[in-house]
CSV table of C-alpha atoms in Angstrom, one decimal:
chain,number,residue,atom,x,y,z
A,1,MET,CA,79.4,101.1,121.0
A,2,HIS,CA,78.3,99.6,117.7
A,3,ASP,CA,81.4,99.9,115.5
A,4,GLU,CA,81.4,97.4,112.6
A,5,LEU,CA,83.9,97.2,109.9
A,6,VAL,CA,82.1,97.3,106.5
A,7,ILE,CA,83.8,96.1,103.4
A,8,TYR,CA,82.0,95.4,100.1
A,9,GLY,CA,78.8,95.7,102.0
A,10,GLU,CA,79.7,93.0,104.5
A,11,ALA,CA,79.9,93.9,108.2
A,12,TYR,CA,82.5,92.5,110.5
A,13,ASN,CA,82.7,92.7,114.2
A,14,SER,CA,86.5,92.3,114.3
A,15,ARG,CA,89.1,94.7,112.9
A,16,VAL,CA,91.8,92.1,112.8
A,17,LEU,CA,92.7,90.0,109.7
A,18,ILE,CA,95.2,87.2,110.4
A,19,GLY,CA,97.3,85.1,108.1
A,20,THR,CA,97.9,81.4,108.3
A,21,ALA,CA,101.5,81.2,107.2
A,22,ARG,CA,104.7,80.3,109.0
A,23,TYR,CA,103.3,78.7,112.1
A,24,GLU,CA,105.3,76.0,113.7
A,25,SER,CA,102.4,73.6,114.1
A,26,PRO,CA,98.6,73.4,113.4
A,27,THR,CA,98.0,73.8,117.1
A,28,HIS,CA,99.8,77.2,117.1
A,29,LEU,CA,97.8,78.3,114.1
A,30,VAL,CA,94.4,77.3,115.7
A,31,ASN,CA,95.2,78.9,119.0
A,32,ALA,CA,96.4,82.1,117.3
A,33,ILE,CA,93.2,82.4,115.2
A,34,ARG,CA,91.1,81.9,118.3
A,35,ALA,CA,93.0,84.6,120.2
A,36,ALA,CA,92.9,87.1,117.4
A,37,ASP,CA,89.1,86.6,116.8
A,38,PRO,CA,89.6,87.8,113.2
A,39,ALA,CA,87.2,89.1,110.6
A,40,LEU,CA,88.9,87.2,107.9
A,41,ILE,CA,91.7,84.7,107.6
A,42,THR,CA,94.1,84.8,104.7
A,43,VAL,CA,95.0,81.6,102.8
A,44,SER,CA,96.7,80.7,99.6
A,45,LEU,CA,97.0,78.0,97.0
A,46,ARG,CA,100.1,75.9,96.5
A,47,ARG,CA,101.1,72.6,94.8
A,48,GLN,CA,100.5,69.8,97.2
A,49,VAL,CA,103.5,69.0,99.5
A,50,HIS,CA,102.8,65.9,101.5
A,51,GLU,CA,105.5,66.6,104.2
A,52,ASN,CA,103.9,69.9,105.2
A,53,PRO,CA,101.3,69.5,108.0
A,54,ILE,CA,99.9,73.0,107.2
A,55,SER,CA,98.8,72.2,103.7
A,56,GLY,CA,96.5,70.0,101.7
A,57,GLU,CA,93.6,68.2,103.2
A,58,SER,CA,94.6,68.5,106.8
A,59,PHE,CA,95.0,72.3,106.4
A,60,TRP,CA,91.6,72.4,104.7
A,61,ASN,CA,90.1,70.6,107.7
A,62,ILE,CA,91.6,73.1,110.1
A,63,LEU,CA,90.3,76.0,108.1
A,64,ARG,CA,86.7,74.6,108.0
A,65,TYR,CA,86.9,73.9,111.7
A,66,MET,CA,87.8,77.5,112.4
A,67,GLY,CA,84.6,78.7,110.7
A,68,ARG,CA,85.9,82.0,109.6
A,69,PRO,CA,85.5,83.7,106.2
A,70,PHE,CA,88.5,83.2,103.9
A,71,LEU,CA,90.5,85.8,102.1
A,72,PRO,CA,92.6,83.9,99.6
A,73,ASN,CA,95.7,85.7,98.3
A,74,THR,CA,97.7,85.6,95.1
A,75,ALA,CA,101.0,85.6,96.8
A,76,GLY,CA,104.0,85.0,94.7
A,77,CYS,CA,102.5,86.3,91.5
A,78,SER,CA,104.5,88.8,89.5
A,79,THR,CA,102.3,89.3,86.5
A,80,ALA,CA,98.7,90.4,86.1
A,81,LYS,CA,97.9,87.2,84.2
A,82,ASP,CA,99.3,84.9,86.9
A,83,ALA,CA,97.4,86.8,89.5
A,84,ILE,CA,94.1,86.6,87.6
A,85,ASN,CA,94.4,82.9,87.0
A,86,THR,CA,95.4,82.3,90.7
A,87,ALA,CA,92.4,84.3,91.8
A,88,MET,CA,90.1,82.2,89.5
A,89,MET,CA,91.5,79.0,91.1
A,90,ALA,CA,91.1,80.5,94.5
A,91,ARG,CA,87.5,81.4,93.9
A,92,GLU,CA,86.8,77.8,92.9
A,93,VAL,CA,88.6,76.2,95.9
A,94,PHE,CA,87.5,78.6,98.6
A,95,ALA,CA,84.1,79.4,97.2
A,96,THR,CA,84.5,83.2,97.8
A,97,ASP,CA,84.7,86.2,95.5
A,98,LEU,CA,87.1,87.9,98.0
A,99,ILE,CA,90.7,88.0,96.8
A,100,LYS,CA,93.7,89.6,98.4
A,101,LEU,CA,95.5,90.7,95.3
A,102,GLU,CA,99.3,90.6,95.5
A,103,VAL,CA,101.4,91.3,92.4
A,104,ILE,CA,105.0,91.7,93.4
A,105,GLY,CA,107.3,94.0,91.5
A,106,ASP,CA,110.5,93.5,93.3
A,107,GLU,CA,111.7,90.2,94.7
A,108,THR,CA,114.0,91.7,97.3
A,109,ASN,CA,111.5,93.8,99.3
A,110,LEU,CA,108.4,92.1,97.9
A,111,GLN,CA,107.1,95.5,96.9
A,112,PRO,CA,103.8,95.6,95.0
A,113,ASP,CA,104.0,96.3,91.3
A,114,PRO,CA,101.6,99.2,90.8
A,115,PHE,CA,101.1,98.8,87.1
A,116,ASN,CA,100.3,95.1,87.1
A,117,LEU,CA,98.2,95.6,90.3
A,118,ILE,CA,95.9,98.1,88.5
A,119,GLU,CA,95.6,95.9,85.4
A,120,ALA,CA,94.8,92.8,87.5
A,121,SER,CA,92.4,94.7,89.7
A,122,GLU,CA,90.4,96.0,86.8
A,123,GLU,CA,90.0,92.6,85.2
A,124,LEU,CA,89.2,90.9,88.5
A,125,VAL,CA,86.5,93.5,89.3
A,126,ARG,CA,85.1,92.9,85.8
A,127,ARG,CA,84.9,89.2,86.6
A,128,GLY,CA,83.0,89.8,89.8
A,129,PHE,CA,85.7,89.7,92.4
A,130,LYS,CA,85.9,91.8,95.5
A,131,VAL,CA,89.5,92.8,95.3
A,132,PHE,CA,91.6,93.6,98.4
A,133,PRO,CA,94.7,95.0,96.7
A,134,TYR,CA,98.0,94.9,98.6
A,135,CYS,CA,99.6,98.2,97.7
A,136,THR,CA,102.1,100.8,98.7
A,137,ASP,CA,101.1,104.0,100.4
A,138,ASP,CA,101.3,105.9,97.1
A,139,LEU,CA,98.2,108.1,96.9
A,140,VAL,CA,97.9,108.1,93.2
A,141,LEU,CA,98.2,104.4,93.0
A,142,CYS,CA,95.5,104.1,95.6
A,143,LYS,CA,93.2,106.5,93.7
A,144,ARG,CA,93.7,104.5,90.5
A,145,LEU,CA,92.8,101.3,92.4
A,146,LEU,CA,89.6,102.9,93.6
A,147,ASP,CA,88.9,104.1,90.0
A,148,VAL,CA,89.0,100.6,88.6
A,149,GLY,CA,86.5,99.4,91.3
A,150,CYS,CA,88.4,98.4,94.4
A,151,GLU,CA,86.3,99.3,97.5
A,152,VAL,CA,89.1,98.6,100.0
A,153,LEU,CA,92.8,99.2,100.0
A,154,MET,CA,95.6,97.4,101.8
A,155,PRO,CA,98.7,99.7,102.0
A,156,TRP,CA,101.8,98.3,103.5
A,157,ALA,CA,103.4,99.5,106.7
A,158,ALA,CA,106.8,98.0,105.7
A,159,PRO,CA,107.9,95.1,103.6
A,160,ILE,CA,106.3,91.7,104.2
A,161,GLY,CA,107.6,89.8,107.1
A,162,THR,CA,110.0,92.5,108.4
A,163,GLY,CA,108.2,93.5,111.5
A,164,GLN,CA,109.6,97.0,111.2
A,165,GLY,CA,106.3,98.8,111.8
A,166,PRO,CA,105.2,101.9,109.8
A,167,ARG,CA,108.3,103.0,107.9
A,168,ASN,CA,106.6,106.1,106.4
A,169,PRO,CA,104.1,107.4,109.0
A,170,ARG,CA,103.6,110.7,107.1
A,171,ALA,CA,102.5,109.0,103.9
A,172,LEU,CA,100.2,106.6,105.7
A,173,ARG,CA,98.5,109.4,107.7
A,174,GLU,CA,98.1,111.5,104.5
A,175,LEU,CA,96.5,108.5,102.8
A,176,ARG,CA,94.0,108.3,105.6
A,177,GLU,CA,93.3,112.0,105.5
A,178,ARG,CA,92.9,112.1,101.7
A,179,LEU,CA,90.7,108.9,101.5
A,180,PRO,CA,88.5,109.4,104.6
A,181,ASP,CA,85.7,107.2,103.4
A,182,VAL,CA,87.6,104.2,102.0
A,183,PRO,CA,88.2,101.2,104.2
A,184,LEU,CA,92.0,101.1,104.7
A,185,ILE,CA,93.6,98.0,106.1
A,186,VAL,CA,97.3,98.2,107.0
A,187,ASP,CA,98.9,95.0,105.7
A,188,ALA,CA,102.4,93.8,106.0
A,189,GLY,CA,105.4,94.9,108.1
A,190,LEU,CA,103.8,95.2,111.5
A,191,GLY,CA,105.8,93.6,114.2
A,192,LEU,CA,104.4,94.7,117.5
A,193,PRO,CA,100.9,95.3,119.0
A,194,SER,CA,101.9,98.9,119.5
A,195,HIS,CA,102.4,99.2,115.7
A,196,ALA,CA,98.8,98.0,115.2
A,197,CYS,CA,97.6,100.4,118.0
A,198,GLN,CA,99.4,103.3,116.3
A,199,VAL,CA,97.9,102.9,112.9
A,200,MET,CA,94.4,102.3,114.4
A,201,GLU,CA,94.9,105.6,116.3
A,202,TRP,CA,95.6,107.3,113.0
A,203,GLY,CA,92.2,106.1,111.8
A,204,PHE,CA,93.0,103.0,109.8
A,205,ASP,CA,90.1,100.6,109.7
A,206,ALA,CA,91.8,97.3,110.4
A,207,VAL,CA,95.2,95.5,110.2
A,208,LEU,CA,96.3,92.3,108.7
A,209,ILE,CA,98.9,90.4,110.7
A,210,ASN,CA,100.8,87.2,110.1
A,211,THR,CA,104.5,86.9,110.7
A,212,ALA,CA,104.4,89.0,113.8
A,213,VAL,CA,102.2,86.4,115.4
A,214,SER,CA,103.4,83.2,113.8
A,215,ARG,CA,107.1,83.8,114.4
A,216,SER,CA,106.6,85.0,118.0
A,217,ILE,CA,107.5,82.7,120.8
A,218,THR,CA,103.9,82.3,121.9
A,219,PRO,CA,101.6,83.0,118.9
A,220,ALA,CA,98.3,82.8,120.7
A,221,VAL,CA,99.5,85.3,123.3
A,222,MET,CA,100.8,87.6,120.6
A,223,ALA,CA,97.6,87.3,118.6
A,224,GLY,CA,95.6,88.3,121.6
A,225,ALA,CA,98.0,91.2,122.2
A,226,PHE,CA,97.5,92.4,118.7
A,227,ALA,CA,93.7,92.2,119.0
A,228,ASP,CA,94.0,94.3,122.2
A,229,GLY,CA,96.2,96.8,120.4
A,230,VAL,CA,93.7,97.1,117.6
A,231,ARG,CA,90.8,97.7,120.0
A,232,ALA,CA,92.8,100.2,122.0
A,233,GLY,CA,93.8,102.1,118.9
A,234,ARG,CA,90.4,102.1,117.4
A,235,SER,CA,88.8,103.4,120.7
A,236,GLY,CA,91.5,106.1,120.9
A,237,TYR,CA,90.7,107.2,117.4
A,238,LEU,CA,87.0,107.2,118.0
A,239,ALA,CA,87.4,109.1,121.3
A,240,GLY,CA,89.1,112.0,119.4
A,241,PRO,CA,92.6,112.6,120.6
A,242,MET,CA,93.5,116.0,122.1
A,243,PRO,CA,95.4,118.4,120.0
A,244,VAL,CA,99.2,118.3,120.5
A,245,GLN,CA,100.5,121.4,122.2
A,246,GLU,CA,103.9,123.0,121.6
A,247,LEU,CA,104.2,124.2,125.2
A,248,ALA,CA,103.4,122.7,128.6
A,249,VAL,CA,99.9,123.3,129.9
A,250,ALA,CA,99.5,122.5,133.6
A,251,SER,CA,96.8,119.9,134.2
A,252,THR,CA,96.3,120.8,137.8
A,253,PRO,CA,94.5,124.2,138.3
A,254,GLU,CA,96.9,127.0,139.2
A,255,PHE,CA,94.1,128.8,141.0
A,256,GLY,CA,94.2,128.2,144.7
A,257,ARG,CA,97.7,126.8,144.8
A,258,PRO,CA,99.0,126.8,148.4
A,259,PHE,CA,101.8,129.3,149.3
A,260,SER,CA,100.9,131.4,146.2
A,261,ASN,CA,100.7,135.2,146.3
A,262,GLU,CA,97.0,135.2,145.3
A,263,ALA,CA,94.7,137.1,147.5
B,1,VAL,CA,100.4,49.4,70.8
B,2,ARG,CA,98.8,52.1,72.8
B,3,GLU,CA,100.3,55.6,72.4
B,4,THR,CA,101.6,57.5,75.4
B,5,MET,CA,102.3,61.1,75.8
B,6,ALA,CA,104.2,63.1,78.3
B,7,ILE,CA,102.6,66.0,80.2
B,8,ILE,CA,104.0,68.1,82.9
B,9,VAL,CA,102.1,68.1,86.3
B,10,ASN,CA,103.3,70.6,88.8
B,11,GLY,CA,106.6,70.8,87.1
B,12,LYS,CA,107.2,67.1,86.9
B,13,LEU,CA,107.0,64.9,83.8
B,14,GLN,CA,104.0,62.6,83.8
B,15,PRO,CA,103.6,59.8,81.2
B,16,LEU,CA,100.0,59.2,80.3
B,17,PRO,CA,98.2,56.9,77.8
B,18,ALA,CA,96.9,58.8,74.8
B,19,PRO,CA,94.3,60.1,74.3
B,20,ALA,CA,93.3,61.2,77.7
B,21,THR,CA,91.1,63.9,79.2
B,22,LEU,CA,92.0,65.9,82.3
B,23,GLU,CA,89.4,63.9,84.2
B,24,VAL,CA,91.3,60.7,83.5
B,25,LEU,CA,94.5,62.3,84.7
B,26,LEU,CA,92.9,63.5,87.9
B,27,HIS,CA,91.3,60.1,88.5
B,28,ALA,CA,94.8,58.6,88.3
B,29,LEU,CA,96.5,61.2,90.4
B,30,ARG,CA,93.8,61.6,93.1
B,31,PRO,CA,94.7,65.0,94.4
B,32,SER,CA,93.5,65.8,97.8
B,33,TYR,CA,90.3,67.8,98.0
B,34,PRO,CA,89.6,70.6,97.4
B,35,PHE,CA,91.8,71.5,94.4
B,36,ALA,CA,91.9,73.7,91.3
B,37,VAL,CA,93.6,73.2,88.0
B,38,ALA,CA,95.3,75.4,85.4
B,39,LEU,CA,96.2,74.1,81.9
B,40,ASN,CA,99.1,75.8,80.2
B,41,ASN,CA,98.8,78.7,82.7
B,42,GLU,CA,95.1,79.2,82.3
B,43,PHE,CA,92.5,78.4,84.9
B,44,LEU,CA,90.3,75.5,84.0
B,45,PRO,CA,86.9,75.4,85.8
B,46,VAL,CA,85.8,72.1,87.2
B,47,ALA,CA,82.9,71.8,84.7
B,48,SER,CA,85.4,71.5,81.8
B,49,TYR,CA,87.5,68.6,83.1
B,50,GLU,CA,85.4,65.9,81.4
B,51,LEU,CA,85.8,67.4,77.9
B,52,CYS,CA,89.3,68.7,78.3
B,53,LEU,CA,91.5,66.6,76.0
B,54,LEU,CA,95.2,66.7,76.9
B,55,SER,CA,98.0,67.0,74.4
B,56,ASP,CA,101.6,65.9,74.5
B,57,GLY,CA,103.6,68.6,76.3
B,58,ASP,CA,100.7,70.2,78.1
B,59,SER,CA,101.5,71.8,81.5
B,60,ILE,CA,99.1,71.2,84.3
B,61,GLU,CA,99.0,72.9,87.7
B,62,ILE,CA,97.1,71.3,90.5
B,63,VAL,CA,96.8,73.4,93.6
B,64,ASN,CA,95.4,72.9,97.1
B,65,PRO,CA,94.6,75.2,100.0
B,66,SER,CA,97.7,76.3,101.7
B,67,ALA,CA,98.9,78.7,104.4
B,68,GLY,CA,99.1,82.3,103.3
B,69,GLY,CA,99.5,85.7,104.7
């Protein structure tokens, strides 16, 4: 079945986005990306640290070798101004208009700042960026982000790096129901392939994974498991799940049961 | 006597003969490719390096591709 993910007019065959952070080695990173077969890989900008093998020129060479489109982020920014300037630098370095916009409002749980997020999104859209805002599951925030020109949303499942899975399923499902035509990518907080499968069954369009893969014992295997989970969840959603029943309904026909009193 | 100035590069003090453009600084530092630059917290496009005259106390950020989630 032809089932592409379309974001900002660009079609992708995969519904997995994968981050490049917190891998133990470049080999783990490369193998995980291969196994995930992602639509996009997320990257960032940092001051050069010569001791880190997953940074600088060697990291750049790995990225180019993978041949996947980049989704740079503005991780660590807590003001709209910093996020905008980081996005501008990212566009120059990675030669893409795509930007995963992160503006953090609380350092403890790394929760997005809705006010600065909207301000930065509006300005970046004005400057020609295709903004992927990392946001909460707040419906009004999501609507405002759409109002200022975002064509995709990235609501969190749980705080970044926690692996808790969807903390507020009801809010996520309502978001999906209320915004049926907007590409929704669940970002942050997924820990298991079953979490990814679950949100895809709810009708989300894709997931972004990072720590769940990079901090697993075998990242490549976990990346493949997430990709399988995403495919299973998507297929289940498209297949149209049965309605949940309050009472048992026998699956085997009652009619013709041996030893019954039927004539 | 040639004047020197002190600018801050990625949070560290960097002496530099004055006057100097950003291009001169980058030539001296040779950051790995690709990189991007911000001057006093504002993005500076590559096309402006040659004409960007640095001043004492300027703060420069030079960033490279890095891992991110």
